[in-house]
């Protein structure tokens, strides 16, 4: 299987669980955060929803320079808007996971802020990191939801909420 097909397969598999997790984020708790250094649940969920677009960014650009591209998160105001944003981002991320992009996966991609370079990695590694970030932040969201006593879906098998533990 090509790397592009593998990434698409993985993205599609992770989207199933991610969607289930995002649909449990209650609009009335958007400003809740478990600690002052933590993101709000809205910020965390919105970040998870946007992560599939990083795949397109990795495939169509050679770098991200924070100094020249200030981060402007999308403002969602309901769980329904959050889910719609995720679906839009997912479609964006899937759109370039096509065979013609296989030949750019080994090209370098740089993460920087002005002159400060944080990393230079092959585009394939940036795509892998993007999928891993979805999983990582989804796990954080699971903790946030658990602290709010909201049942969570299983990620790689059933959760305690699904097994009556």
mmCIF file of N, CA, C and O in Angstrom, residues 36-113:
data_model
loop_
_atom_site.group_PDB
_atom_site.id
_atom_site.type_symbol
_atom_site.label_atom_id
_atom_site.label_comp_id
_atom_site.label_asym_id
_atom_site.label_seq_id
_atom_site.Cartn_x
_atom_site.Cartn_y
_atom_site.Cartn_z
ATOM 1 N N UNK A 36 -5.970 26.594 34.863
ATOM 2 C CA UNK A 36 -5.741 27.891 34.218
ATOM 3 C C UNK A 36 -4.727 27.817 33.075
ATOM 4 O O UNK A 36 -4.759 28.649 32.163
ATOM 5 N N UNK A 37 -3.834 26.833 33.082
ATOM 6 C CA UNK A 37 -2.865 26.691 31.995
ATOM 7 C C UNK A 37 -3.393 25.829 30.855
ATOM 8 O O UNK A 37 -2.750 25.693 29.826
ATOM 9 N N UNK A 38 -4.553 25.234 31.047
ATOM 10 C CA UNK A 38 -5.168 24.389 30.023
ATOM 11 C C UNK A 38 -5.975 25.242 29.056
ATOM 12 O O UNK A 38 -6.449 26.323 29.398
ATOM 13 N N UNK A 39 -6.163 24.716 27.860
ATOM 14 C CA UNK A 39 -7.076 25.347 26.914
ATOM 15 C C UNK A 39 -8.496 25.188 27.430
ATOM 16 O O UNK A 39 -8.775 24.274 28.211
ATOM 17 N N UNK A 40 -9.393 26.040 26.967
ATOM 18 C CA UNK A 40 -10.800 25.793 27.232
ATOM 19 C C UNK A 40 -11.197 24.572 26.399
ATOM 20 O O UNK A 40 -10.522 24.211 25.423
ATOM 21 N N UNK A 41 -12.297 23.952 26.762
ATOM 22 C CA UNK A 41 -12.752 22.786 26.010
ATOM 23 C C UNK A 41 -13.093 23.191 24.562
ATOM 24 O O UNK A 41 -12.845 22.434 23.630
ATOM 25 N N UNK A 42 -13.604 24.401 24.386
ATOM 26 C CA UNK A 42 -13.899 24.899 23.032
ATOM 27 C C UNK A 42 -12.615 25.022 22.217
ATOM 28 O O UNK A 42 -12.565 24.593 21.062
ATOM 29 N N UNK A 43 -11.588 25.610 22.796
ATOM 30 C CA UNK A 43 -10.322 25.797 22.078
ATOM 31 C C UNK A 43 -9.707 24.446 21.717
ATOM 32 O O UNK A 43 -9.216 24.248 20.606
ATOM 33 N N UNK A 44 -9.713 23.520 22.657
ATOM 34 C CA UNK A 44 -9.160 22.196 22.405
ATOM 35 C C UNK A 44 -9.943 21.474 21.313
ATOM 36 O O UNK A 44 -9.371 20.918 20.373
ATOM 37 N N UNK A 45 -11.260 21.489 21.410
ATOM 38 C CA UNK A 45 -12.092 20.800 20.418
ATOM 39 C C UNK A 45 -11.955 21.438 19.041
ATOM 40 O O UNK A 45 -11.904 20.735 18.019
ATOM 41 N N UNK A 46 -11.860 22.766 18.988
ATOM 42 C CA UNK A 46 -11.688 23.451 17.701
ATOM 43 C C UNK A 46 -10.335 23.092 17.095
ATOM 44 O O UNK A 46 -10.221 22.895 15.876
ATOM 45 N N UNK A 47 -9.322 22.993 17.925
ATOM 46 C CA UNK A 47 -8.002 22.597 17.427
ATOM 47 C C UNK A 47 -8.049 21.181 16.847
ATOM 48 O O UNK A 47 -7.515 20.928 15.768
ATOM 49 N N UNK A 48 -8.695 20.277 17.541
ATOM 50 C CA UNK A 48 -8.848 18.913 17.020
ATOM 51 C C UNK A 48 -9.568 18.953 15.674
ATOM 52 O O UNK A 48 -9.158 18.280 14.722
ATOM 53 N N UNK A 49 -10.612 19.751 15.591
ATOM 54 C CA UNK A 49 -11.407 19.833 14.363
ATOM 55 C C UNK A 49 -10.609 20.380 13.188
ATOM 56 O O UNK A 49 -10.858 20.007 12.041
ATOM 57 N N UNK A 50 -9.635 21.240 13.446
ATOM 58 C CA UNK A 50 -8.873 21.841 12.361
ATOM 59 C C UNK A 50 -7.674 20.997 11.910
ATOM 60 O O UNK A 50 -7.140 21.214 10.816
ATOM 61 N N UNK A 51 -7.251 20.057 12.717
ATOM 62 C CA UNK A 51 -6.015 19.334 12.427
ATOM 63 C C UNK A 51 -5.973 18.622 11.071
ATOM 64 O O UNK A 51 -4.893 18.553 10.466
ATOM 65 N N UNK A 52 -7.050 18.102 10.528
ATOM 66 C CA UNK A 52 -6.943 17.494 9.192
ATOM 67 C C UNK A 52 -6.449 18.463 8.108
ATOM 68 O O UNK A 52 -5.845 18.039 7.121
ATOM 69 N N UNK A 53 -6.649 19.771 8.314
ATOM 70 C CA UNK A 53 -6.179 20.735 7.308
ATOM 71 C C UNK A 53 -4.662 20.832 7.272
ATOM 72 O O UNK A 53 -4.099 21.332 6.303
ATOM 73 N N UNK A 54 -4.015 20.372 8.323
ATOM 74 C CA UNK A 54 -2.548 20.376 8.325
ATOM 75 C C UNK A 54 -1.998 19.455 7.239
ATOM 76 O O UNK A 54 -0.882 19.644 6.762
ATOM 77 N N UNK A 55 -2.759 18.447 6.864
ATOM 78 C CA UNK A 55 -2.331 17.533 5.798
ATOM 79 C C UNK A 55 -2.214 18.307 4.495
ATOM 80 O O UNK A 55 -1.196 18.211 3.790
ATOM 81 N N UNK A 56 -3.226 19.098 4.189
ATOM 82 C CA UNK A 56 -3.185 19.920 2.983
ATOM 83 C C UNK A 56 -2.034 20.913 3.058
ATOM 84 O O UNK A 56 -1.312 21.113 2.073
ATOM 85 N N UNK A 57 -1.857 21.538 4.214
ATOM 86 C CA UNK A 57 -0.762 22.494 4.383
ATOM 87 C C UNK A 57 0.587 21.826 4.126
ATOM 88 O O UNK A 57 1.442 22.379 3.436
ATOM 89 N N UNK A 58 0.773 20.626 4.658
ATOM 90 C CA UNK A 58 2.049 19.925 4.473
ATOM 91 C C UNK A 58 2.290 19.588 3.010
ATOM 92 O O UNK A 58 3.424 19.672 2.520
ATOM 93 N N UNK A 59 1.254 19.218 2.299
ATOM 94 C CA UNK A 59 1.404 18.809 0.906
ATOM 95 C C UNK A 59 1.531 19.982 -0.061
ATOM 96 O O UNK A 59 2.118 19.841 -1.132
ATOM 97 N N UNK A 60 1.002 21.138 0.296
ATOM 98 C CA UNK A 60 0.958 22.253 -0.657
ATOM 99 C C UNK A 60 1.891 23.404 -0.324
ATOM 100 O O UNK A 60 1.984 24.360 -1.094
ATOM 101 N N UNK A 61 2.560 23.339 0.826
ATOM 102 C CA UNK A 61 3.509 24.397 1.190
ATOM 103 C C UNK A 61 4.826 23.750 1.590
ATOM 104 O O UNK A 61 4.916 22.537 1.776
ATOM 105 N N UNK A 62 5.840 24.589 1.743
ATOM 106 C CA UNK A 62 7.143 24.092 2.178
ATOM 107 C C UNK A 62 7.483 24.503 3.594
ATOM 108 O O UNK A 62 8.510 24.094 4.130
ATOM 109 N N UNK A 63 6.622 25.337 4.202
ATOM 110 C CA UNK A 63 6.890 25.761 5.571
ATOM 111 C C UNK A 63 5.679 26.457 6.174
ATOM 112 O O UNK A 63 4.766 26.881 5.466
ATOM 113 N N UNK A 64 5.748 26.576 7.496
ATOM 114 C CA UNK A 64 4.837 27.429 8.243
ATOM 115 C C UNK A 64 5.708 28.346 9.078
ATOM 116 O O UNK A 64 6.524 27.881 9.875
ATOM 117 N N UNK A 65 5.559 29.642 8.863
ATOM 118 C CA UNK A 65 6.302 30.653 9.605
ATOM 119 C C UNK A 65 5.310 31.392 10.499
ATOM 120 O O UNK A 65 4.507 32.202 10.028
ATOM 121 N N UNK A 66 5.346 31.093 11.794
ATOM 122 C CA UNK A 66 4.418 31.705 12.739
ATOM 123 C C UNK A 66 4.535 33.233 12.757
ATOM 124 O O UNK A 66 3.543 33.927 12.968
ATOM 125 N N UNK A 67 5.745 33.736 12.533
ATOM 126 C CA UNK A 67 5.949 35.187 12.568
ATOM 127 C C UNK A 67 5.157 35.891 11.463
ATOM 128 O O UNK A 67 4.654 36.992 11.653
ATOM 129 N N UNK A 68 5.050 35.264 10.321
ATOM 130 C CA UNK A 68 4.358 35.871 9.178
ATOM 131 C C UNK A 68 2.959 35.315 8.960
ATOM 132 O O UNK A 68 2.282 35.710 8.004
ATOM 133 N N UNK A 69 2.527 34.387 9.796
ATOM 134 C CA UNK A 69 1.201 33.782 9.689
ATOM 135 C C UNK A 69 0.607 33.642 11.081
ATOM 136 O O UNK A 69 0.587 32.553 11.637
ATOM 137 N N UNK A 70 0.117 34.733 11.652
ATOM 138 C CA UNK A 70 -0.440 34.628 13.008
ATOM 139 C C UNK A 70 -1.617 33.661 13.037
ATOM 140 O O UNK A 70 -2.391 33.588 12.080
ATOM 141 N N UNK A 71 -1.683 32.936 14.107
ATOM 142 C CA UNK A 71 -2.731 31.932 14.249
ATOM 143 C C UNK A 71 -4.059 32.594 14.591
ATOM 144 O O UNK A 71 -4.155 33.356 15.559
ATOM 145 N N UNK A 72 -5.069 32.315 13.799
ATOM 146 C CA UNK A 72 -6.413 32.835 14.021
ATOM 147 C C UNK A 72 -7.387 31.665 14.048
ATOM 148 O O UNK A 72 -7.849 31.215 12.999
ATOM 149 N N UNK A 73 -7.701 31.154 15.232
ATOM 150 C CA UNK A 73 -8.606 30.007 15.291
ATOM 151 C C UNK A 73 -10.007 30.378 14.816
ATOM 152 O O UNK A 73 -10.460 31.509 14.986
ATOM 153 N N UNK A 74 -10.666 29.426 14.216
ATOM 154 C CA UNK A 74 -12.053 29.597 13.808
ATOM 155 C C UNK A 74 -12.907 29.660 15.073
ATOM 156 O O UNK A 74 -12.666 28.924 16.031
ATOM 157 N N UNK A 75 -13.877 30.546 15.076
ATOM 158 C CA UNK A 75 -14.746 30.695 16.234
ATOM 159 C C UNK A 75 -16.033 29.924 15.993
ATOM 160 O O UNK A 75 -16.856 30.320 15.159
ATOM 161 N N UNK A 76 -16.188 28.821 16.689
ATOM 162 C CA UNK A 76 -17.435 28.055 16.614
ATOM 163 C C UNK A 76 -18.256 28.394 17.850
ATOM 164 O O UNK A 76 -17.705 28.657 18.921
ATOM 165 N N UNK A 77 -19.559 28.366 17.701
ATOM 166 C CA UNK A 77 -20.424 28.786 18.804
ATOM 167 C C UNK A 77 -21.402 27.726 19.259
ATOM 168 O O UNK A 77 -22.264 28.011 20.094
ATOM 169 N N UNK A 78 -21.268 26.530 18.718
ATOM 170 C CA UNK A 78 -22.136 25.429 19.142
ATOM 171 C C UNK A 78 -21.478 24.113 18.769
ATOM 172 O O UNK A 78 -20.562 24.068 17.934
ATOM 173 N N UNK A 79 -21.960 23.061 19.370
ATOM 174 C CA UNK A 79 -21.464 21.728 19.034
ATOM 175 C C UNK A 79 -21.725 21.430 17.563
ATOM 176 O O UNK A 79 -20.873 20.835 16.890
ATOM 177 N N UNK A 80 -22.851 21.861 17.048
ATOM 178 C CA UNK A 80 -23.175 21.631 15.634
ATOM 179 C C UNK A 80 -22.180 22.337 14.725
ATOM 180 O O UNK A 80 -21.725 21.766 13.731
ATOM 181 N N UNK A 81 -21.801 23.587 15.058
ATOM 182 C CA UNK A 81 -20.796 24.312 14.274
ATOM 183 C C UNK A 81 -19.435 23.626 14.375
ATOM 184 O O UNK A 81 -18.685 23.577 13.397
ATOM 185 N N UNK A 82 -19.105 23.123 15.547
ATOM 186 C CA UNK A 82 -17.852 22.393 15.742
ATOM 187 C C UNK A 82 -17.802 21.170 14.824
ATOM 188 O O UNK A 82 -16.806 20.941 14.138
ATOM 189 N N UNK A 83 -18.884 20.400 14.794
ATOM 190 C CA UNK A 83 -18.932 19.204 13.945
ATOM 191 C C UNK A 83 -18.879 19.568 12.462
ATOM 192 O O UNK A 83 -18.206 18.891 11.675
ATOM 193 N N UNK A 84 -19.553 20.627 12.075
ATOM 194 C CA UNK A 84 -19.513 21.069 10.673
ATOM 195 C C UNK A 84 -18.090 21.499 10.297
ATOM 196 O O UNK A 84 -17.624 21.202 9.185
ATOM 197 N N UNK A 85 -17.419 22.177 11.209
ATOM 198 C CA UNK A 85 -16.036 22.591 10.962
ATOM 199 C C UNK A 85 -15.131 21.368 10.816
ATOM 200 O O UNK A 85 -14.274 21.325 9.932
ATOM 201 N N UNK A 86 -15.325 20.376 11.666
ATOM 202 C CA UNK A 86 -14.541 19.147 11.561
ATOM 203 C C UNK A 86 -14.771 18.479 10.210
ATOM 204 O O UNK A 86 -13.822 18.062 9.548
ATOM 205 N N UNK A 87 -16.015 18.380 9.772
ATOM 206 C CA UNK A 87 -16.313 17.739 8.486
ATOM 207 C C UNK A 87 -15.669 18.500 7.333
ATOM 208 O O UNK A 87 -15.124 17.883 6.403
ATOM 209 N N UNK A 88 -15.697 19.818 7.395
ATOM 210 C CA UNK A 88 -15.051 20.639 6.360
ATOM 211 C C UNK A 88 -13.532 20.418 6.368
ATOM 212 O O UNK A 88 -12.910 20.260 5.314
ATOM 213 N N UNK A 89 -12.941 20.404 7.545
ATOM 214 C CA UNK A 89 -11.497 20.178 7.674
ATOM 215 C C UNK A 89 -11.112 18.777 7.209
ATOM 216 O O UNK A 89 -10.079 18.585 6.567
ATOM 217 N N UNK A 90 -11.949 17.814 7.540
ATOM 218 C CA UNK A 90 -11.705 16.432 7.142
ATOM 219 C C UNK A 90 -11.728 16.298 5.615
ATOM 220 O O UNK A 90 -10.852 15.666 5.030
ATOM 221 N N UNK A 91 -12.695 16.920 4.985
ATOM 222 C CA UNK A 91 -12.770 16.894 3.526
ATOM 223 C C UNK A 91 -11.535 17.555 2.922
ATOM 224 O O UNK A 91 -10.971 17.074 1.941
ATOM 225 N N UNK A 92 -11.106 18.665 3.524
ATOM 226 C CA UNK A 92 -9.902 19.344 3.066
ATOM 227 C C UNK A 92 -8.687 18.411 3.176
ATOM 228 O O UNK A 92 -7.913 18.274 2.230
ATOM 229 N N UNK A 93 -8.517 17.784 4.321
ATOM 230 C CA UNK A 93 -7.383 16.883 4.528
ATOM 231 C C UNK A 93 -7.401 15.683 3.603
ATOM 232 O O UNK A 93 -6.355 15.256 3.104
ATOM 233 N N UNK A 94 -8.569 15.147 3.347
ATOM 234 C CA UNK A 94 -8.693 13.997 2.442
ATOM 235 C C UNK A 94 -8.430 14.382 0.983
ATOM 236 O O UNK A 94 -7.998 13.549 0.195
ATOM 237 N N UNK A 95 -8.722 15.617 0.628
ATOM 238 C CA UNK A 95 -8.753 16.025 -0.778
ATOM 239 C C UNK A 95 -7.432 15.832 -1.521
ATOM 240 O O UNK A 95 -7.440 15.600 -2.733
ATOM 241 N N UNK A 96 -6.321 15.929 -0.810
ATOM 242 C CA UNK A 96 -5.023 15.787 -1.480
ATOM 243 C C UNK A 96 -4.323 14.471 -1.171
ATOM 244 O O UNK A 96 -3.198 14.251 -1.617
ATOM 245 N N UNK A 97 -4.963 13.623 -0.429
ATOM 246 C CA UNK A 97 -4.373 12.299 -0.188
ATOM 247 C C UNK A 97 -4.688 11.415 -1.393
ATOM 248 O O UNK A 97 -5.436 10.444 -1.326
ATOM 249 N N UNK A 98 -4.085 11.813 -2.507
ATOM 250 C CA UNK A 98 -4.272 11.163 -3.798
ATOM 251 C C UNK A 98 -2.921 10.754 -4.362
ATOM 252 O O UNK A 98 -1.889 11.317 -3.980
ATOM 253 N N UNK A 99 -2.906 9.773 -5.261
ATOM 254 C CA UNK A 99 -1.632 9.227 -5.755
ATOM 255 C C UNK A 99 -0.634 10.249 -6.287
ATOM 256 O O UNK A 99 0.573 10.081 -6.112
ATOM 257 N N UNK A 100 -1.092 11.320 -6.899
ATOM 258 C CA UNK A 100 -0.145 12.283 -7.464
ATOM 259 C C UNK A 100 0.695 13.000 -6.413
ATOM 260 O O UNK A 100 1.725 13.574 -6.745
ATOM 261 N N UNK A 101 0.303 12.947 -5.146
ATOM 262 C CA UNK A 101 1.087 13.585 -4.091
ATOM 263 C C UNK A 101 2.112 12.643 -3.453
ATOM 264 O O UNK A 101 2.905 13.077 -2.614
ATOM 265 N N UNK A 102 2.115 11.404 -3.849
ATOM 266 C CA UNK A 102 3.097 10.445 -3.307
ATOM 267 C C UNK A 102 4.527 10.947 -3.541
ATOM 268 O O UNK A 102 5.395 10.785 -2.687
ATOM 269 N N UNK A 103 4.749 11.600 -4.687
ATOM 270 C CA UNK A 103 6.112 12.016 -5.039
ATOM 271 C C UNK A 103 6.621 13.220 -4.258
ATOM 272 O O UNK A 103 7.802 13.561 -4.360
ATOM 273 N N UNK A 104 5.793 13.891 -3.445
ATOM 274 C CA UNK A 104 6.280 15.022 -2.651
ATOM 275 C C UNK A 104 6.508 14.663 -1.186
ATOM 276 O O UNK A 104 6.994 15.493 -0.417
ATOM 277 N N UNK A 105 6.193 13.446 -0.802
ATOM 278 C CA UNK A 105 6.245 13.069 0.618
ATOM 279 C C UNK A 105 7.635 13.128 1.231
ATOM 280 O O UNK A 105 7.765 13.309 2.446
ATOM 281 N N UNK A 106 8.671 12.997 0.434
ATOM 282 C CA UNK A 106 10.026 13.031 0.974
ATOM 283 C C UNK A 106 10.651 14.428 0.937
ATOM 284 O O UNK A 106 11.769 14.621 1.422
ATOM 285 N N UNK A 107 9.949 15.398 0.377
ATOM 286 C CA UNK A 107 10.452 16.773 0.344
ATOM 287 C C UNK A 107 10.359 17.381 1.735
ATOM 288 O O UNK A 107 9.463 17.067 2.514
ATOM 289 N N UNK A 108 11.288 18.276 2.040
ATOM 290 C CA UNK A 108 11.335 18.896 3.356
ATOM 291 C C UNK A 108 10.241 19.916 3.587
ATOM 292 O O UNK A 108 9.760 20.570 2.653
ATOM 293 N N UNK A 109 9.849 20.031 4.844
ATOM 294 C CA UNK A 109 8.867 21.015 5.285
ATOM 295 C C UNK A 109 9.378 21.606 6.589
ATOM 296 O O UNK A 109 9.804 20.888 7.498
ATOM 297 N N UNK A 110 9.373 22.939 6.677
ATOM 298 C CA UNK A 110 9.980 23.649 7.802
ATOM 299 C C UNK A 110 8.927 24.320 8.674
ATOM 300 O O UNK A 110 8.009 24.958 8.166
ATOM 301 N N UNK A 111 9.096 24.183 9.984
ATOM 302 C CA UNK A 111 8.288 24.897 10.963
ATOM 303 C C UNK A 111 9.197 25.929 11.608
ATOM 304 O O UNK A 111 10.253 25.576 12.146
ATOM 305 N N UNK A 112 8.796 27.200 11.540
ATOM 306 C CA UNK A 112 9.659 28.280 12.019
ATOM 307 C C UNK A 112 8.849 29.423 12.582
ATOM 308 O O UNK A 112 7.638 29.503 12.369
ATOM 309 N N UNK A 113 9.577 30.319 13.231
ATOM 310 C CA UNK A 113 9.054 31.626 13.604
ATOM 311 C C UNK A 113 10.150 32.607 13.239
ATOM 312 O O UNK A 113 11.146 32.739 13.961
#
